[in-house]
Amino acid sequence: MALTAGAAGAFELARPAVARPIASLPGDDIGPLIDDAVRRNAIPGVATAVMKAGVQLYARSAGRANLETGTSMSPDAILRIGSLTKQFVAAAVIRLAMLGKLDLSAPVSRYLPAFSKLPPFSLLEAMHQTAGLHSDESEEAIAAPAPARTQLALAAEIAGQAKPFDFPPGTAWLYSNANYIVLGAVIEQVMAMPLATAMERLVFEPLGLRHTAFDNAEEVVPGRASGYSATQTGVPPFANAAWLDPSQTGGAGAMRSTVGDLCKWHDLLLGDRLLDRTHTRLMLTPGRLRDGRLSSANRFPPQDANYGDYGDTEYACGLLVSGPSQPHPNILHYGFINGFSAVLQTWIGPRVTFASLCNVDVGPGVPFSGIRKAVVARWVGA
């Protein structure tokens, strides 16, 4: 369903002013930490930003965006963000529901006929990762160059798997990229346009996220960083990351962004600038199984003890939501994709958000934990 000119105008939102970033602060604990990570060859480069109540307080980078050209990493560098994509896709689906264009409780088969002969599951169950869809994560499935495919085509492949489900829909929780590829296909079907274009219309343009997009390997993107993997020997410390066409990850992990745009995104989302208050709360509400229990009550497989820093963390719509054991309620997600690592977290009470992006695979050298501790100590409190 394509948007008319009038409908497109309805997506326009006011864009609040954002203060110019501060490169460093007295008593800065983040700068020395990331400088040290680069000096030890733990990472090629990293960018970090902190925002409070809509004002960007801090922006700092270290290392190289491209090791071959020697280009320095910048707070404005554009990097792939992996699974941070999921929260944007969830927000777009919820926005379409808010506008009356789809029903979150409806079976996915209403929008994607390829699922009509399978056990039903709802859009909300897909967002909550309780649909049970099996995700083929084999290297052969993603590593070799292949023609770009739409989300609709990828969703049809998921429906046609020999084993489409890991468990009956609504009975357990399992983090599965397949759920968000299917949600991307629903967006394509409802909007009658490619997912990348639909997301521009629904989320990026209305919020003024000028550096955020679905990545395209063929596109020339000024300021885009290159991705790397640590070598086994450490000499040299890094190699170019394995090739990956982002179209293969789609709604589950294909986006790129900057730390500034990511901080702005959370601030505007929590400020009800994209969704109304009811639908923002829906996005932040932990998922439940069909028997009424929180999804954490039956994680699949059973040895999946937790999916956050604390055991009572719950999964909402593309977001991890803190439980009562954490002193400051917050939302969080990580993103990992070939050559890139990302984290985005907001403490809701003080409205403090931090984003960090690294151009290397996730590993012990990625300094996200240390950055988080520094942010909490300076801007959130004990």
Coordinates of C-alpha atoms in Angstrom, one line a residue:
M1 CA 0.0 0.0 0.0
A2 CA 1.9 3.0 -1.2
L3 CA 1.6 6.3 0.6
T4 CA -0.2 9.2 -1.1
A5 CA 1.3 12.7 -1.0
G6 CA -1.2 13.6 1.8
A7 CA -0.3 10.5 3.8
A8 CA 3.4 11.1 3.4
G9 CA 2.9 14.6 4.8
A10 CA 1.4 13.1 7.9
F11 CA 4.8 11.5 8.7
E12 CA 6.5 14.9 9.1
L13 CA 7.5 15.7 12.7
A14 CA 9.1 18.7 14.4
R15 CA 12.8 18.3 14.9
P16 CA 14.3 19.6 18.1
A17 CA 17.6 21.4 18.1
V18 CA 20.6 19.4 19.4
A19 CA 23.6 21.1 21.0
R20 CA 27.0 20.8 19.3
P21 CA 28.9 17.8 20.6
I22 CA 31.6 18.3 23.2
A23 CA 34.8 16.5 22.2
S24 CA 36.1 16.0 25.7
L25 CA 35.3 17.0 29.3
P26 CA 37.3 17.6 32.4
G27 CA 37.8 14.3 34.2
D28 CA 37.0 12.4 31.0
D29 CA 37.2 8.6 31.7
I30 CA 36.0 7.5 28.3
G31 CA 38.7 9.1 26.1
P32 CA 41.7 7.4 27.9
L33 CA 39.8 4.1 27.9
I34 CA 39.2 4.0 24.1
D35 CA 42.6 5.4 23.4
D36 CA 44.1 2.6 25.3
A37 CA 42.0 0.0 23.4
V38 CA 43.3 1.3 20.1
R39 CA 46.9 1.5 21.4
R40 CA 46.7 -2.2 22.5
N41 CA 45.4 -3.1 19.0
A42 CA 42.2 -4.5 20.7
I43 CA 40.1 -2.5 18.2
P44 CA 40.8 -0.6 15.0
G45 CA 38.5 2.3 15.9
V46 CA 35.6 3.4 18.0
A47 CA 33.1 6.2 18.2
T48 CA 31.0 7.1 21.3
A49 CA 28.4 9.7 22.1
V50 CA 26.3 10.6 25.1
M51 CA 23.0 12.5 25.1
K52 CA 20.9 13.8 28.0
A53 CA 17.4 15.1 27.6
G54 CA 17.9 15.8 23.9
V55 CA 21.2 17.5 24.3
Q56 CA 24.4 15.8 23.1
L57 CA 26.9 16.2 25.9
Y58 CA 29.8 14.2 24.7
A59 CA 31.3 12.8 21.5
R60 CA 34.7 11.1 21.1
S61 CA 36.4 8.7 18.8
A62 CA 39.7 6.9 18.6
G63 CA 41.6 4.8 16.0
R64 CA 41.0 4.4 12.3
A65 CA 37.9 4.1 10.2
N66 CA 40.0 2.5 7.5
L67 CA 43.4 0.9 8.2
E68 CA 44.4 0.9 4.5
T69 CA 43.9 4.6 3.9
G70 CA 44.8 5.6 7.5
T71 CA 41.5 7.5 7.7
S72 CA 40.8 8.5 11.3
M73 CA 37.7 7.4 13.1
S74 CA 35.3 10.3 13.7
P75 CA 32.2 10.7 15.9
D76 CA 30.4 11.3 12.6
A77 CA 31.6 8.1 11.0
I78 CA 29.0 5.8 9.6
L79 CA 29.1 2.1 10.7
R80 CA 26.9 -0.9 10.3
I81 CA 24.8 -1.4 13.5
G82 CA 23.8 -5.1 13.1
S83 CA 20.9 -6.1 15.4
L84 CA 20.2 -2.5 16.5
T85 CA 18.2 -2.6 13.3
K86 CA 15.5 -4.7 15.0
Q87 CA 14.2 -1.9 17.2
F88 CA 13.8 0.4 14.2
V89 CA 11.8 -2.3 12.3
A90 CA 9.7 -2.9 15.4
A91 CA 8.9 0.8 15.7
A92 CA 7.9 0.9 12.0
V93 CA 5.5 -2.0 12.4
I94 CA 4.0 -0.4 15.5
R95 CA 3.7 2.9 13.6
L96 CA 1.8 1.2 10.8
A97 CA -0.5 -0.3 13.5
M98 CA -1.0 3.2 15.1
L99 CA -2.0 4.5 11.6
G100 CA -4.5 1.7 11.2
K101 CA -2.6 0.0 8.4
L102 CA -2.1 -3.4 10.1
D103 CA -3.2 -5.3 13.2
L104 CA -0.4 -6.4 15.6
S105 CA -2.5 -9.3 16.9
A106 CA -3.3 -10.6 13.5
P107 CA -1.5 -13.7 12.2
V108 CA 1.4 -12.9 9.9
S109 CA -0.2 -15.0 7.2
R110 CA -2.8 -12.2 6.7
Y111 CA 0.0 -10.2 5.2
L112 CA 2.3 -13.0 3.9
P113 CA 0.4 -15.8 2.2
A114 CA 3.6 -18.0 2.2
F115 CA 2.8 -18.7 5.9
S116 CA -0.8 -19.6 5.4
K117 CA -0.3 -23.4 5.8
L118 CA 1.9 -23.1 8.9
P119 CA 0.9 -22.7 12.5
P120 CA -0.3 -19.1 13.1
F121 CA 1.8 -16.5 15.0
S122 CA 1.1 -12.8 15.4
L123 CA 3.2 -9.8 14.4
L124 CA 3.6 -9.0 18.1
E125 CA 4.9 -12.5 18.8
A126 CA 7.5 -12.1 16.0
M127 CA 8.6 -8.8 17.6
H128 CA 8.8 -10.4 21.0
Q129 CA 10.9 -13.3 19.7
T130 CA 8.3 -15.8 20.8
A131 CA 7.1 -16.9 17.4
G132 CA 9.4 -19.9 17.3
L133 CA 10.7 -19.2 13.7
H134 CA 13.9 -21.1 12.9
S135 CA 16.8 -19.0 11.7
D136 CA 19.4 -20.5 9.4
E137 CA 22.7 -18.9 10.6
S138 CA 25.1 -21.1 8.6
E139 CA 28.1 -19.4 7.1
E140 CA 27.1 -20.8 3.7
A141 CA 23.8 -19.0 3.9
I142 CA 25.3 -15.5 4.3
A143 CA 29.0 -15.4 3.4
A144 CA 29.0 -15.9 -0.4
P145 CA 28.1 -13.0 -2.7
A146 CA 24.5 -13.4 -4.0
P147 CA 22.0 -11.3 -5.8
A148 CA 20.1 -8.9 -3.5
R149 CA 16.7 -10.3 -2.5
T150 CA 13.7 -8.5 -1.1
Q151 CA 12.4 -9.2 2.4
L152 CA 9.4 -10.8 0.8
A153 CA 11.6 -13.3 -1.0
L154 CA 13.6 -14.0 2.2
A155 CA 10.5 -14.5 4.2
A156 CA 9.1 -17.0 1.7
E157 CA 12.4 -19.0 2.1
I158 CA 11.9 -19.0 5.9
A159 CA 8.3 -20.3 5.5
G160 CA 9.6 -23.0 3.1
Q161 CA 12.3 -24.4 5.4
A162 CA 12.1 -28.1 6.1
K163 CA 11.9 -27.1 9.8
P164 CA 10.2 -23.7 10.0
F165 CA 9.8 -23.6 13.8
D166 CA 12.1 -24.4 16.7
F167 CA 9.1 -24.7 19.0
P168 CA 5.3 -24.1 18.8
P169 CA 4.5 -20.4 18.4
G170 CA 3.9 -18.6 21.6
T171 CA 5.3 -21.3 24.0
A172 CA 8.9 -20.1 24.5
W173 CA 11.4 -17.3 23.7
L174 CA 14.3 -17.6 21.3
Y175 CA 16.3 -14.8 19.7
S176 CA 15.9 -15.4 16.0
N177 CA 16.8 -13.2 13.1
A178 CA 14.1 -14.9 11.1
N179 CA 11.4 -13.1 13.1
Y180 CA 12.6 -9.7 12.0
I181 CA 13.2 -10.6 8.4
V182 CA 9.5 -11.7 8.4
L183 CA 8.6 -8.3 9.9
G184 CA 10.6 -6.5 7.2
A185 CA 8.6 -8.5 4.7
V186 CA 5.3 -7.4 6.3
I187 CA 6.5 -3.7 6.0
E188 CA 7.3 -4.3 2.3
Q189 CA 3.9 -5.8 1.7
V190 CA 1.9 -3.2 3.5
M191 CA 3.8 -0.2 2.1
A192 CA 4.2 -1.8 -1.4
M193 CA 7.8 -0.7 -1.6
P194 CA 11.3 -2.0 -0.7
L195 CA 12.1 -2.1 3.0
A196 CA 14.8 0.5 2.8
T197 CA 12.4 3.0 1.2
A198 CA 9.6 2.2 3.6
M199 CA 11.9 2.8 6.6
E200 CA 12.9 6.2 5.2
R201 CA 9.2 7.2 5.0
L202 CA 8.2 5.7 8.3
V203 CA 11.1 6.5 10.6
F204 CA 14.3 8.1 9.3
E205 CA 12.9 11.1 7.5
P206 CA 10.3 12.1 10.1
L207 CA 12.9 12.0 12.9
G208 CA 15.6 13.7 10.9
L209 CA 18.0 10.8 11.1
R210 CA 20.1 11.9 8.2
H211 CA 22.9 9.4 8.5
T212 CA 20.8 6.4 9.2
A213 CA 19.8 4.0 6.4
F214 CA 19.6 0.4 5.3
D215 CA 23.2 -0.3 4.1
N216 CA 23.9 -1.1 0.5
A217 CA 27.3 -2.6 -0.4
E218 CA 27.3 -1.0 -3.9
E219 CA 26.5 2.5 -2.7
V220 CA 29.3 5.1 -2.2
V221 CA 28.7 6.5 1.3
P222 CA 31.0 9.3 2.4
G223 CA 32.3 8.7 5.9
R224 CA 31.5 5.0 6.0
A225 CA 34.0 3.0 8.0
S226 CA 35.4 -0.4 6.9
G227 CA 34.9 -3.5 9.0
Y228 CA 37.6 -5.8 10.4
S229 CA 38.2 -9.1 12.2
A230 CA 41.0 -9.7 14.7
T231 CA 43.6 -12.2 13.4
Q232 CA 44.5 -15.4 15.1
T233 CA 48.2 -14.5 15.3
G234 CA 47.9 -10.8 16.1
V235 CA 50.5 -10.0 13.5
P236 CA 49.0 -8.1 11.8
P237 CA 46.3 -7.5 14.4
F238 CA 43.4 -7.1 11.9
A239 CA 42.2 -8.5 8.6
N240 CA 39.3 -7.3 6.4
A241 CA 36.0 -8.8 7.7
A242 CA 34.4 -11.6 5.7
W243 CA 32.2 -10.2 3.0
L244 CA 28.5 -9.9 3.7
D245 CA 25.8 -8.4 1.6
P246 CA 23.6 -6.5 4.1
S247 CA 20.5 -7.3 2.0
Q248 CA 20.8 -10.9 3.3
T249 CA 20.2 -9.7 6.9
G250 CA 17.4 -7.1 6.1
G251 CA 15.1 -6.3 8.9
A252 CA 17.3 -8.3 11.4
G253 CA 20.5 -6.4 10.9
A254 CA 21.1 -4.4 7.7
M255 CA 21.3 -0.8 8.9
R256 CA 24.1 1.7 9.2
S257 CA 24.2 4.8 11.4
T258 CA 26.3 7.2 13.5
V259 CA 26.5 7.4 17.3
G260 CA 24.8 10.8 17.2
D261 CA 21.9 9.6 15.2
L262 CA 21.5 6.6 17.5
C263 CA 21.4 8.7 20.6
K264 CA 18.9 11.0 18.9
W265 CA 16.7 8.1 17.9
H266 CA 16.3 6.8 21.5
D267 CA 15.6 10.3 22.8
L268 CA 12.9 11.0 20.2
L269 CA 11.4 7.5 20.6
L270 CA 11.1 7.8 24.4
G271 CA 9.8 11.4 23.9
D272 CA 6.8 10.0 21.9
R273 CA 8.0 11.9 18.8
L274 CA 7.4 8.9 16.5
L275 CA 4.6 7.0 18.3
D276 CA 1.9 8.2 20.6
R277 CA 2.3 7.4 24.4
T278 CA 0.2 4.3 24.2
H279 CA 2.2 2.8 21.3
T280 CA 5.6 3.8 22.8
R281 CA 4.6 1.9 26.0
L282 CA 3.6 -1.1 23.9
M283 CA 7.1 -1.1 22.3
L284 CA 8.7 -1.1 25.8
T285 CA 6.4 -3.7 27.3
P286 CA 8.0 -7.1 27.9
G287 CA 6.7 -9.9 25.8
R288 CA 4.5 -12.7 27.2
L289 CA 3.9 -16.3 26.2
R290 CA 0.4 -17.5 25.3
D291 CA -0.1 -18.9 28.8
G292 CA 0.4 -15.4 30.2
R293 CA 3.9 -15.8 31.6
L294 CA 6.7 -13.4 30.8
S295 CA 8.8 -14.8 27.9
S296 CA 11.8 -15.1 30.2
A297 CA 9.9 -17.9 32.0
N298 CA 10.7 -20.4 29.2
R299 CA 13.8 -19.5 27.2
F300 CA 14.7 -21.9 24.5
P301 CA 17.1 -23.6 24.9
P302 CA 16.9 -24.0 28.7
Q303 CA 20.6 -23.2 29.1
D304 CA 20.0 -19.7 27.8
A305 CA 20.2 -18.3 31.3
N306 CA 19.8 -14.6 30.5
Y307 CA 19.8 -12.1 27.6
G308 CA 21.2 -9.1 29.3
D309 CA 23.5 -8.0 32.1
Y310 CA 21.0 -9.2 34.7
G311 CA 18.9 -12.4 34.8
D312 CA 15.6 -10.4 35.1
T313 CA 16.1 -8.5 31.9
E314 CA 13.1 -9.0 29.6
Y315 CA 12.7 -8.7 25.8
A316 CA 10.2 -6.2 24.5
C317 CA 9.9 -5.1 20.8
G318 CA 13.5 -5.2 19.5
L319 CA 14.7 -4.0 22.9
L320 CA 16.0 -5.4 26.1
V321 CA 14.2 -3.9 29.1
S322 CA 15.7 -3.9 32.6
G323 CA 14.2 -5.8 35.5
P324 CA 13.8 -4.8 39.1
S325 CA 17.3 -5.8 40.1
Q326 CA 18.7 -2.8 38.2
P327 CA 18.7 0.5 40.1
H328 CA 18.0 2.6 37.1
P329 CA 15.3 1.4 34.6
N330 CA 16.8 1.3 31.1
I331 CA 16.5 -0.1 27.6
L332 CA 19.4 -1.7 25.7
H333 CA 20.4 -3.6 22.7
Y334 CA 23.6 -4.8 21.0
G335 CA 24.4 -5.2 17.3
F336 CA 27.0 -7.5 15.9
I337 CA 27.6 -8.1 12.2
N338 CA 30.7 -9.0 10.2
G339 CA 33.4 -6.5 11.0
F340 CA 31.2 -4.3 13.3
S341 CA 30.0 -4.1 16.9
A342 CA 27.4 -1.7 18.4
V343 CA 25.6 -0.9 21.6
L344 CA 22.8 1.6 22.4
Q345 CA 21.5 2.1 25.9
T346 CA 19.2 4.6 27.6
W347 CA 18.5 5.1 31.3
I348 CA 15.0 6.3 31.3
G349 CA 14.8 8.3 34.5
P350 CA 17.6 10.8 33.9
R351 CA 17.1 10.5 30.1
V352 CA 20.8 9.6 29.5
T353 CA 21.7 7.7 26.3
F354 CA 25.0 6.4 25.1
A355 CA 25.9 4.8 21.8
S356 CA 29.2 3.2 20.9
L357 CA 30.2 1.8 17.5
C358 CA 33.4 -0.3 16.7
N359 CA 34.6 -1.4 13.3
V360 CA 35.6 -4.9 14.5
D361 CA 33.9 -8.2 15.3
V362 CA 32.7 -8.5 18.9
G363 CA 35.4 -9.8 21.2
P364 CA 37.0 -9.2 24.6
G365 CA 38.8 -6.1 23.3
V366 CA 35.6 -4.2 22.5
P367 CA 35.4 -1.6 25.3
F368 CA 31.6 -1.3 25.7
S369 CA 31.6 -2.5 29.3
G370 CA 34.1 0.1 30.4
I371 CA 32.4 2.9 28.5
R372 CA 29.1 2.0 30.1
K373 CA 30.6 2.1 33.6
A374 CA 32.0 5.6 32.9
V375 CA 28.7 6.8 31.6
V376 CA 26.9 5.5 34.7
A377 CA 29.4 7.1 37.0
R378 CA 29.3 10.5 35.4
W379 CA 25.8 11.0 34.2
V380 CA 23.5 8.3 35.7
G381 CA 24.6 7.9 39.3
A382 CA 25.1 5.0 41.6

